[in-house]
Amino acid sequence: MEITVNDITSVDKEIVISAQREDLEPKFKEAYKKYRGQINMPGFRPGKVPLKIVQKRFGDEIEQEEISKYVQEIFEEEVVPEHDPIGESEMLDLIWENDELEAKFKIGARPDFELEDLSEVTVDRMVHDVTDEEVEEEINRQLEQQGNWEEVEEEITETSRVTVDAVPLEDGEPDEENAAEEVIDLNREESEQFRDELVGHAIGDKVEVEIGHDDHTHDFLLLVKKVEKLHKAELTDAFAKEQSDGEAKNTDEYRSLVKSRIQNYYDQSADDLFKNDVIDELVDKHDLEVPDVFLSQVKNQFVQRVQQESGGDLPADFDEESYKENIHDRALRDAKWFFLNEKLQEKFDDIEIKPEDIDEHLEMQAAQYGVTIDQMRNLFAQNPQQLESLRNSIREEKVFDKLKGEVAINEIDKETYQEKHDEKVNA
């Protein structure tokens, strides 16, 4: 038996396992004895069929099965310990001719690279202190949500809720068969395309509107059937208690609570955006190759997520190959980050996952799914793979915490951050 390694790229290797019949003969003999004891044929006692007949009748199937087992054993016992493949190795070919075996695999190797000087990496970080105006806007939104609508005989305003019969227009003619009743809340952002056309009209009016964008537009005739006016709820101590589940006892405490929640939202968003931007910057800074088999594995994981989100089956019209082409850049970025994350964990070798770290995450997940912390612990205890995934997530969080002290952070307000983000997306 011989193993040959051919370099395809610096991270892609072709492994060729070559063997002769004499290498496999002991396995063939054992297999023939085993199957001989299981085969029943007319004219022979059970288990006493001559080996030559067994070889003649079932030889090809038995030997092919043993060849597959042999190749797998050699790969796992010789190739894996020696080359430590990364990703899902791919069998390229398996040939058995003239008592000679040749099996070809494509495997991936970890890219060999050094981390760049992290102090030379600059990352934007959004910083936003919530204003009293934002707090009042949020409270006003809640008062509107908890308010009630009154039907009125008045003209439509920018804050009205309007019930209409929406009739499609085909070449200017109403398509009554496909008319549908619609309720349009002009307060909402998605109703902006109706606002200018409807404001000032009243019950019984007919209004032509064009809906859509660019070349995907449709004409409708809207027959106004009902106009409603919003009466907002009143901000009282009772409202504050109810909306906060008793956490706030009066309106002043409620304002403080709302401000704290909005600030937590922005702080969490800033953390999430920072992590994403750090990954982008580090990936751009490091020129490293990704093994083909590993990139394929990452793409397959994206497909599996689509499958899970679709309830277990891929959508009937899902084009897997096109999808993989479309996510190529994103998958490549994620694959590069995997190796960068590994290298960073080597650098930050003092990272330690403590029991309280795991408990903190389990408590958050228990609250999210409405179960007890003990139930969540039992769930993870029964699924070691899920527990290891959790540990990896915690370890990655700690890497980001370390990076905050290593890279240069450029703190900017949310408006400037959004402008720079938009420019980056449109570049």
Coordinates of C-alpha atoms in Angstrom, one line a residue:
M1 CA 0.0 0.0 0.0
E2 CA 1.2 3.5 -0.9
I3 CA -0.1 7.0 -0.1
T4 CA 0.9 9.8 -2.5
V5 CA 0.2 13.5 -1.8
N6 CA -0.1 16.0 -4.7
D7 CA -0.4 19.7 -3.9
I8 CA -3.2 21.3 -5.9
T9 CA -2.9 24.7 -4.1
S10 CA -1.3 25.7 -0.9
V11 CA -4.4 24.5 0.9
D12 CA -5.9 21.9 -1.4
K13 CA -4.3 18.5 -1.7
E14 CA -5.0 15.3 -3.7
I15 CA -4.4 12.1 -1.7
V16 CA -3.9 9.0 -3.7
I17 CA -4.2 5.6 -2.0
S18 CA -2.7 2.8 -4.1
A19 CA -2.8 -0.9 -3.2
Q20 CA -2.4 -4.3 -4.8
R21 CA -4.5 -7.4 -4.3
E22 CA -2.0 -8.8 -1.9
D23 CA -2.7 -5.9 0.4
L24 CA -6.4 -6.7 0.4
E25 CA -6.2 -10.5 0.3
P26 CA -6.4 -11.0 4.0
K27 CA -9.6 -9.0 4.2
F28 CA -11.1 -10.8 1.2
K29 CA -10.4 -14.2 2.8
E30 CA -12.1 -13.1 6.1
A31 CA -15.1 -11.7 4.2
Y32 CA -15.5 -14.9 2.1
K33 CA -15.5 -17.0 5.3
K34 CA -18.0 -14.8 7.0
Y35 CA -20.4 -14.7 4.0
R36 CA -19.9 -18.5 3.4
G37 CA -21.4 -19.1 6.9
Q38 CA -24.4 -17.0 6.0
I39 CA -25.2 -18.2 2.5
N40 CA -27.8 -21.0 1.9
M41 CA -27.8 -22.7 -1.5
P42 CA -29.7 -25.8 -2.8
G43 CA -27.6 -28.9 -2.6
F44 CA -25.4 -27.7 0.2
R45 CA -25.7 -27.7 3.9
P46 CA -26.1 -24.2 5.5
G47 CA -22.7 -22.6 5.8
K48 CA -20.9 -25.3 3.7
V49 CA -21.1 -23.8 0.3
P50 CA -17.6 -24.2 -1.3
L51 CA -15.5 -21.0 -1.3
K52 CA -15.0 -21.2 -5.1
I53 CA -18.7 -21.1 -5.6
V54 CA -19.1 -18.2 -3.2
Q55 CA -16.3 -16.4 -5.0
K56 CA -17.9 -17.0 -8.4
R57 CA -21.4 -16.0 -7.4
F58 CA -20.8 -13.2 -5.0
G59 CA -17.1 -12.3 -5.4
D60 CA -17.6 -8.9 -7.0
E61 CA -20.0 -7.6 -4.4
I62 CA -18.0 -9.0 -1.5
E63 CA -14.7 -7.6 -2.7
Q64 CA -16.2 -4.2 -3.6
E65 CA -17.6 -3.9 -0.1
E66 CA -14.2 -4.8 1.4
I67 CA -12.4 -2.4 -0.9
S68 CA -14.6 0.5 0.3
K69 CA -14.0 -0.5 3.9
Y70 CA -10.2 -0.7 3.3
V71 CA -10.0 2.7 1.7
Q72 CA -12.0 4.2 4.5
E73 CA -9.8 2.6 7.2
I74 CA -6.6 3.8 5.5
F75 CA -8.0 7.3 5.1
E76 CA -9.0 7.5 8.8
E77 CA -6.0 5.7 10.2
E78 CA -3.2 7.0 8.0
V79 CA -4.3 10.2 6.2
V80 CA -6.3 11.9 8.9
P81 CA -3.6 11.7 11.6
E82 CA -0.9 12.8 9.2
H83 CA -2.6 15.6 7.4
D84 CA -5.4 16.7 9.7
P85 CA -7.9 17.5 6.9
I86 CA -10.1 20.6 7.4
G87 CA -13.7 20.5 6.0
E88 CA -15.5 17.6 4.4
S89 CA -13.0 15.6 2.4
E90 CA -14.2 14.7 -1.1
M91 CA -13.6 11.3 -2.8
L92 CA -12.7 12.0 -6.4
D93 CA -12.3 8.5 -7.7
L94 CA -12.2 4.8 -6.7
I95 CA -10.8 2.4 -9.3
W96 CA -10.3 -1.4 -8.9
E97 CA -8.9 -2.9 -12.1
N98 CA -6.5 -5.8 -12.8
D99 CA -6.1 -6.4 -9.0
E100 CA -4.9 -2.8 -8.5
L101 CA -6.6 -0.2 -6.4
E102 CA -6.4 3.6 -6.8
A103 CA -8.5 5.9 -4.6
K104 CA -8.3 9.6 -4.9
F105 CA -9.4 12.2 -2.3
K106 CA -9.4 15.9 -2.2
I107 CA -8.6 17.3 1.2
G108 CA -8.2 20.8 2.7
A109 CA -5.3 22.0 4.8
R110 CA -5.4 24.9 7.2
P111 CA -3.9 28.0 5.6
D112 CA -0.5 29.0 6.9
F113 CA -0.4 32.7 7.7
E114 CA 0.5 35.1 10.4
L115 CA -1.7 37.7 12.1
E116 CA -1.2 41.3 11.0
D117 CA -0.4 43.9 13.6
L118 CA -3.8 44.4 15.2
S119 CA -3.0 47.9 16.4
E120 CA -2.9 49.0 12.7
V121 CA -6.5 47.8 12.2
T122 CA -9.1 50.6 12.6
V123 CA -12.7 49.8 13.1
D124 CA -15.6 52.3 13.3
R125 CA -17.9 51.9 16.3
M126 CA -21.3 53.5 16.5
V127 CA -21.9 55.6 19.7
H128 CA -25.3 57.0 20.5
D129 CA -26.7 58.5 23.7
V130 CA -30.5 58.3 23.7
T131 CA -32.1 61.7 23.8
D132 CA -35.3 62.8 25.7
E133 CA -36.9 63.5 22.3
E134 CA -36.4 59.8 21.3
V135 CA -37.9 58.7 24.5
E136 CA -41.0 60.9 23.9
E137 CA -41.3 59.6 20.3
E138 CA -41.3 56.0 21.6
I139 CA -43.8 56.7 24.3
N140 CA -46.0 58.5 21.8
R141 CA -45.8 55.4 19.5
Q142 CA -46.9 53.3 22.4
L143 CA -49.8 55.6 23.2
E144 CA -50.9 55.4 19.6
Q145 CA -50.7 51.6 19.7
Q146 CA -52.9 51.5 22.8
G147 CA -55.3 54.1 21.5
N148 CA -58.7 53.5 19.8
W149 CA -60.1 54.4 16.4
E150 CA -63.3 56.4 15.9
E151 CA -65.2 56.5 12.7
V152 CA -65.7 60.0 11.5
E153 CA -67.4 62.0 8.7
E154 CA -64.3 64.1 8.0
E155 CA -61.7 64.6 5.3
I156 CA -58.8 62.2 5.3
T157 CA -55.7 63.5 7.2
E158 CA -52.1 62.3 7.3
T159 CA -53.0 60.4 10.6
S160 CA -56.2 58.8 9.4
R161 CA -57.0 55.1 8.9
V162 CA -58.9 54.6 5.7
T163 CA -60.9 51.6 4.5
V164 CA -61.1 51.3 0.7
D165 CA -62.2 49.0 -2.0
A166 CA -59.1 48.6 -4.2
V167 CA -60.0 47.9 -7.8
P168 CA -57.2 47.1 -10.3
L169 CA -57.2 49.1 -13.5
E170 CA -56.5 47.3 -16.7
D171 CA -55.9 49.7 -19.6
G172 CA -57.8 52.3 -17.6
E173 CA -60.8 50.0 -17.1
P174 CA -61.8 48.8 -13.6
D175 CA -61.4 45.1 -13.0
E176 CA -64.3 44.7 -10.5
E177 CA -63.9 40.9 -10.2
N178 CA -60.5 41.3 -8.5
A179 CA -61.5 44.1 -6.2
A180 CA -60.5 43.8 -2.6
E181 CA -61.1 45.6 0.6
E182 CA -58.0 47.2 2.1
V183 CA -57.3 49.1 5.4
I184 CA -54.7 51.7 5.0
D185 CA -53.1 53.3 8.1
L186 CA -51.6 56.5 6.9
N187 CA -49.5 56.8 10.0
R188 CA -47.4 53.9 8.9
E189 CA -44.3 54.3 6.7
E190 CA -45.4 51.6 4.3
S191 CA -48.5 53.7 3.5
E192 CA -46.5 56.7 2.3
Q193 CA -47.2 55.9 -1.4
F194 CA -51.0 56.5 -0.6
R195 CA -50.7 59.5 1.6
D196 CA -50.5 62.4 -0.9
E197 CA -53.3 60.9 -3.0
L198 CA -55.7 60.2 -0.2
V199 CA -55.3 63.3 2.1
G200 CA -58.2 65.7 1.6
H201 CA -60.6 63.1 0.2
A202 CA -63.7 61.9 2.0
I203 CA -66.1 58.9 2.1
G204 CA -67.5 58.1 -1.3
D205 CA -64.5 59.6 -3.3
K206 CA -62.7 57.6 -5.9
V207 CA -59.0 58.0 -6.1
E208 CA -56.6 56.7 -8.8
V209 CA -53.2 55.6 -7.5
E210 CA -50.1 54.0 -8.9
I211 CA -48.5 51.4 -6.7
G212 CA -45.0 50.0 -7.0
H213 CA -41.5 51.1 -8.1
D214 CA -39.8 51.7 -11.3
D215 CA -41.0 49.2 -14.0
H216 CA -43.2 47.2 -11.5
T217 CA -46.1 49.5 -11.1
H218 CA -49.9 48.9 -11.0
D219 CA -52.8 51.3 -11.3
F220 CA -55.7 51.0 -8.8
L221 CA -59.0 52.9 -8.3
L222 CA -59.6 53.3 -4.5
L223 CA -63.2 53.8 -3.4
V224 CA -63.1 55.4 0.1
K225 CA -65.6 53.5 2.4
K226 CA -64.6 54.6 5.9
V227 CA -62.4 57.2 7.6
E228 CA -61.2 56.7 11.2
K229 CA -59.5 59.1 13.6
L230 CA -57.1 57.9 16.2
H231 CA -57.5 58.8 19.9
K232 CA -54.2 58.1 21.6
A233 CA -54.1 56.6 25.1
E234 CA -53.3 58.9 27.9
L235 CA -49.9 58.7 29.7
T236 CA -50.9 58.0 33.3
D237 CA -49.3 56.1 36.2
A238 CA -51.7 53.2 35.5
F239 CA -50.6 53.1 31.8
A240 CA -47.0 53.1 33.0
K241 CA -47.5 50.2 35.4
E242 CA -49.5 48.2 32.8
Q243 CA -47.0 48.7 29.9
S244 CA -44.0 47.8 32.1
D245 CA -45.6 44.9 33.9
G246 CA -45.3 46.7 37.2
E247 CA -41.6 47.6 36.7
A248 CA -42.4 51.3 36.6
K249 CA -44.7 52.7 39.3
N250 CA -45.3 56.1 37.7
T251 CA -44.7 58.1 34.5
D252 CA -41.3 59.4 35.6
E253 CA -40.1 55.9 36.2
Y254 CA -41.6 54.8 33.0
R255 CA -39.7 57.4 31.0
S256 CA -36.5 56.3 32.7
L257 CA -37.3 52.6 31.9
V258 CA -38.1 53.4 28.2
K259 CA -34.8 55.4 27.9
S260 CA -32.9 52.5 29.4
R261 CA -34.4 50.0 27.0
I262 CA -33.7 52.1 24.0
Q263 CA -30.1 52.7 25.2
N264 CA -29.7 48.9 25.6
Y265 CA -31.0 48.4 22.1
Y266 CA -28.4 50.8 20.6
D267 CA -25.6 49.5 22.8
Q268 CA -26.4 45.9 21.6
S269 CA -26.7 47.1 18.0
A270 CA -23.4 48.8 18.3
D271 CA -21.8 45.6 19.6
D272 CA -23.2 43.5 16.8
L273 CA -22.2 46.1 14.2
F274 CA -18.7 46.3 15.7
K275 CA -18.3 42.5 15.5
N276 CA -19.3 42.5 11.9
D277 CA -17.0 45.4 11.0
V278 CA -14.1 43.8 12.9
I279 CA -14.6 40.6 10.8
D280 CA -14.7 42.6 7.6
E281 CA -11.5 44.6 8.4
L282 CA -9.5 41.5 9.5
V283 CA -10.6 39.5 6.5
D284 CA -9.6 42.4 4.2
K285 CA -6.2 42.7 6.0
H286 CA -5.3 39.1 5.6
D287 CA -4.6 37.4 2.3
L288 CA -5.3 33.8 3.0
E289 CA -6.5 30.9 0.8
V290 CA -9.5 28.8 1.8
P291 CA -9.6 25.1 0.9
D292 CA -12.3 24.2 -1.7
V293 CA -13.8 21.5 0.4
F294 CA -14.1 23.8 3.4
L295 CA -15.7 26.6 1.3
S296 CA -18.2 24.0 0.0
Q297 CA -19.0 22.9 3.5
V298 CA -19.8 26.5 4.5
K299 CA -22.1 26.9 1.4
N300 CA -23.8 23.7 2.4
Q301 CA -24.4 25.1 5.8
F302 CA -26.2 28.1 4.3
V303 CA -28.4 25.7 2.3
Q304 CA -29.2 23.8 5.5
R305 CA -30.3 27.0 7.2
V306 CA -32.7 27.7 4.3
Q307 CA -34.0 24.2 4.7
Q308 CA -34.5 24.6 8.4
E309 CA -36.3 28.0 7.9
S310 CA -38.6 26.4 5.4
G311 CA -39.7 23.7 7.9
G312 CA -37.4 20.9 6.9
D313 CA -37.7 20.9 3.1
L314 CA -36.2 23.3 0.6
P315 CA -38.7 25.4 -1.4
A316 CA -39.9 23.7 -4.6
D317 CA -38.5 26.4 -6.8
F318 CA -35.1 26.6 -4.9
D319 CA -32.1 26.5 -7.2
E320 CA -29.3 25.3 -5.0
E321 CA -26.5 26.0 -7.5
S322 CA -27.6 29.5 -8.2
Y323 CA -28.1 30.1 -4.5
K324 CA -24.5 28.9 -3.8
E325 CA -23.2 31.2 -6.5
N326 CA -25.0 34.2 -5.0
I327 CA -23.6 33.6 -1.5
H328 CA -20.1 32.8 -2.7
D329 CA -18.6 36.1 -1.4
R330 CA -20.4 35.8 1.9
A331 CA -19.4 32.2 2.4
L332 CA -15.8 33.0 1.5
R333 CA -15.8 35.8 4.1
D334 CA -17.2 33.4 6.8
A335 CA -14.7 30.7 5.9
K336 CA -11.8 33.2 6.2
W337 CA -13.1 34.4 9.5
F338 CA -13.1 30.8 10.8
F339 CA -9.4 30.5 10.3
L340 CA -8.7 34.0 11.6
N341 CA -10.8 33.2 14.7
E342 CA -8.7 30.1 15.3
K343 CA -5.5 32.2 15.0
L344 CA -6.8 34.8 17.4
Q345 CA -7.7 32.2 20.0
E346 CA -4.1 31.0 19.8
K347 CA -2.9 34.6 20.3
F348 CA -5.3 35.2 23.2
D349 CA -4.3 32.0 24.9
D350 CA -5.5 33.2 28.3
I351 CA -9.2 32.9 27.2
E352 CA -11.0 30.6 29.7
I353 CA -14.6 29.5 29.6
K354 CA -16.0 29.3 33.2
P355 CA -19.1 27.6 34.4
E356 CA -20.7 30.9 35.0
D357 CA -20.2 31.9 31.4
I358 CA -22.2 28.9 30.3
D359 CA -24.9 29.5 32.9
E360 CA -25.3 33.1 31.7
H361 CA -26.0 32.0 28.2
L362 CA -28.3 29.1 29.3
E363 CA -30.3 31.6 31.4
M364 CA -30.8 33.9 28.4
Q365 CA -31.9 31.0 26.3
A366 CA -34.2 29.6 29.0
A367 CA -35.8 33.1 29.2
Q368 CA -36.1 33.2 25.4
Y369 CA -37.9 29.9 25.2
G370 CA -39.9 30.1 28.4
V371 CA -38.3 27.1 30.2
T372 CA -36.4 26.8 33.4
I373 CA -32.6 26.9 33.6
D374 CA -32.5 23.3 34.7
Q375 CA -34.5 22.2 31.7
M376 CA -32.1 24.1 29.5
R377 CA -29.1 22.4 31.2
N378 CA -30.6 19.0 30.7
L379 CA -31.2 19.8 27.0
F380 CA -27.6 20.7 26.5
A381 CA -26.4 17.8 28.6
Q382 CA -28.2 15.4 26.2
N383 CA -26.7 17.0 23.1
P384 CA -22.9 17.3 23.5
Q385 CA -22.6 18.8 20.0
Q386 CA -24.9 21.6 20.9
L387 CA -22.9 22.2 24.1
E388 CA -19.7 22.4 22.1
S389 CA -21.3 24.9 19.7
L390 CA -22.3 27.0 22.7
R391 CA -18.7 26.9 24.0
N392 CA -17.4 28.0 20.6
S393 CA -19.9 30.9 20.6
I394 CA -18.7 32.0 24.1
R395 CA -15.1 31.6 23.1
E396 CA -15.7 33.8 20.0
E397 CA -17.4 36.5 22.2
K398 CA -14.3 36.6 24.4
V399 CA -12.2 37.0 21.3
F400 CA -14.2 40.1 20.4
D401 CA -13.8 41.4 23.9
K402 CA -10.0 41.0 23.5
L403 CA -10.1 42.7 20.1
K404 CA -11.7 45.8 21.6
G405 CA -8.4 46.4 23.5
E406 CA -6.2 45.5 20.5
V407 CA -7.6 47.4 17.4
A408 CA -7.9 51.1 17.0
I409 CA -11.6 52.1 17.5
N410 CA -13.0 55.2 15.8
E411 CA -16.1 56.2 17.7
I412 CA -18.7 58.0 15.5
D413 CA -22.3 59.0 15.9
K414 CA -25.1 56.9 14.4
E415 CA -25.8 59.3 11.5
T416 CA -22.2 59.3 10.4
Y417 CA -22.0 55.6 10.9
Q418 CA -25.1 55.1 8.7
E419 CA -23.7 57.3 6.0
K420 CA -20.4 55.5 5.9
H421 CA -22.2 52.1 5.9
D422 CA -24.4 53.2 3.0
E423 CA -21.4 54.4 1.0
K424 CA -19.7 51.0 1.6
V425 CA -22.8 49.1 0.5
N426 CA -23.2 51.2 -2.7
A427 CA -19.5 51.2 -3.6

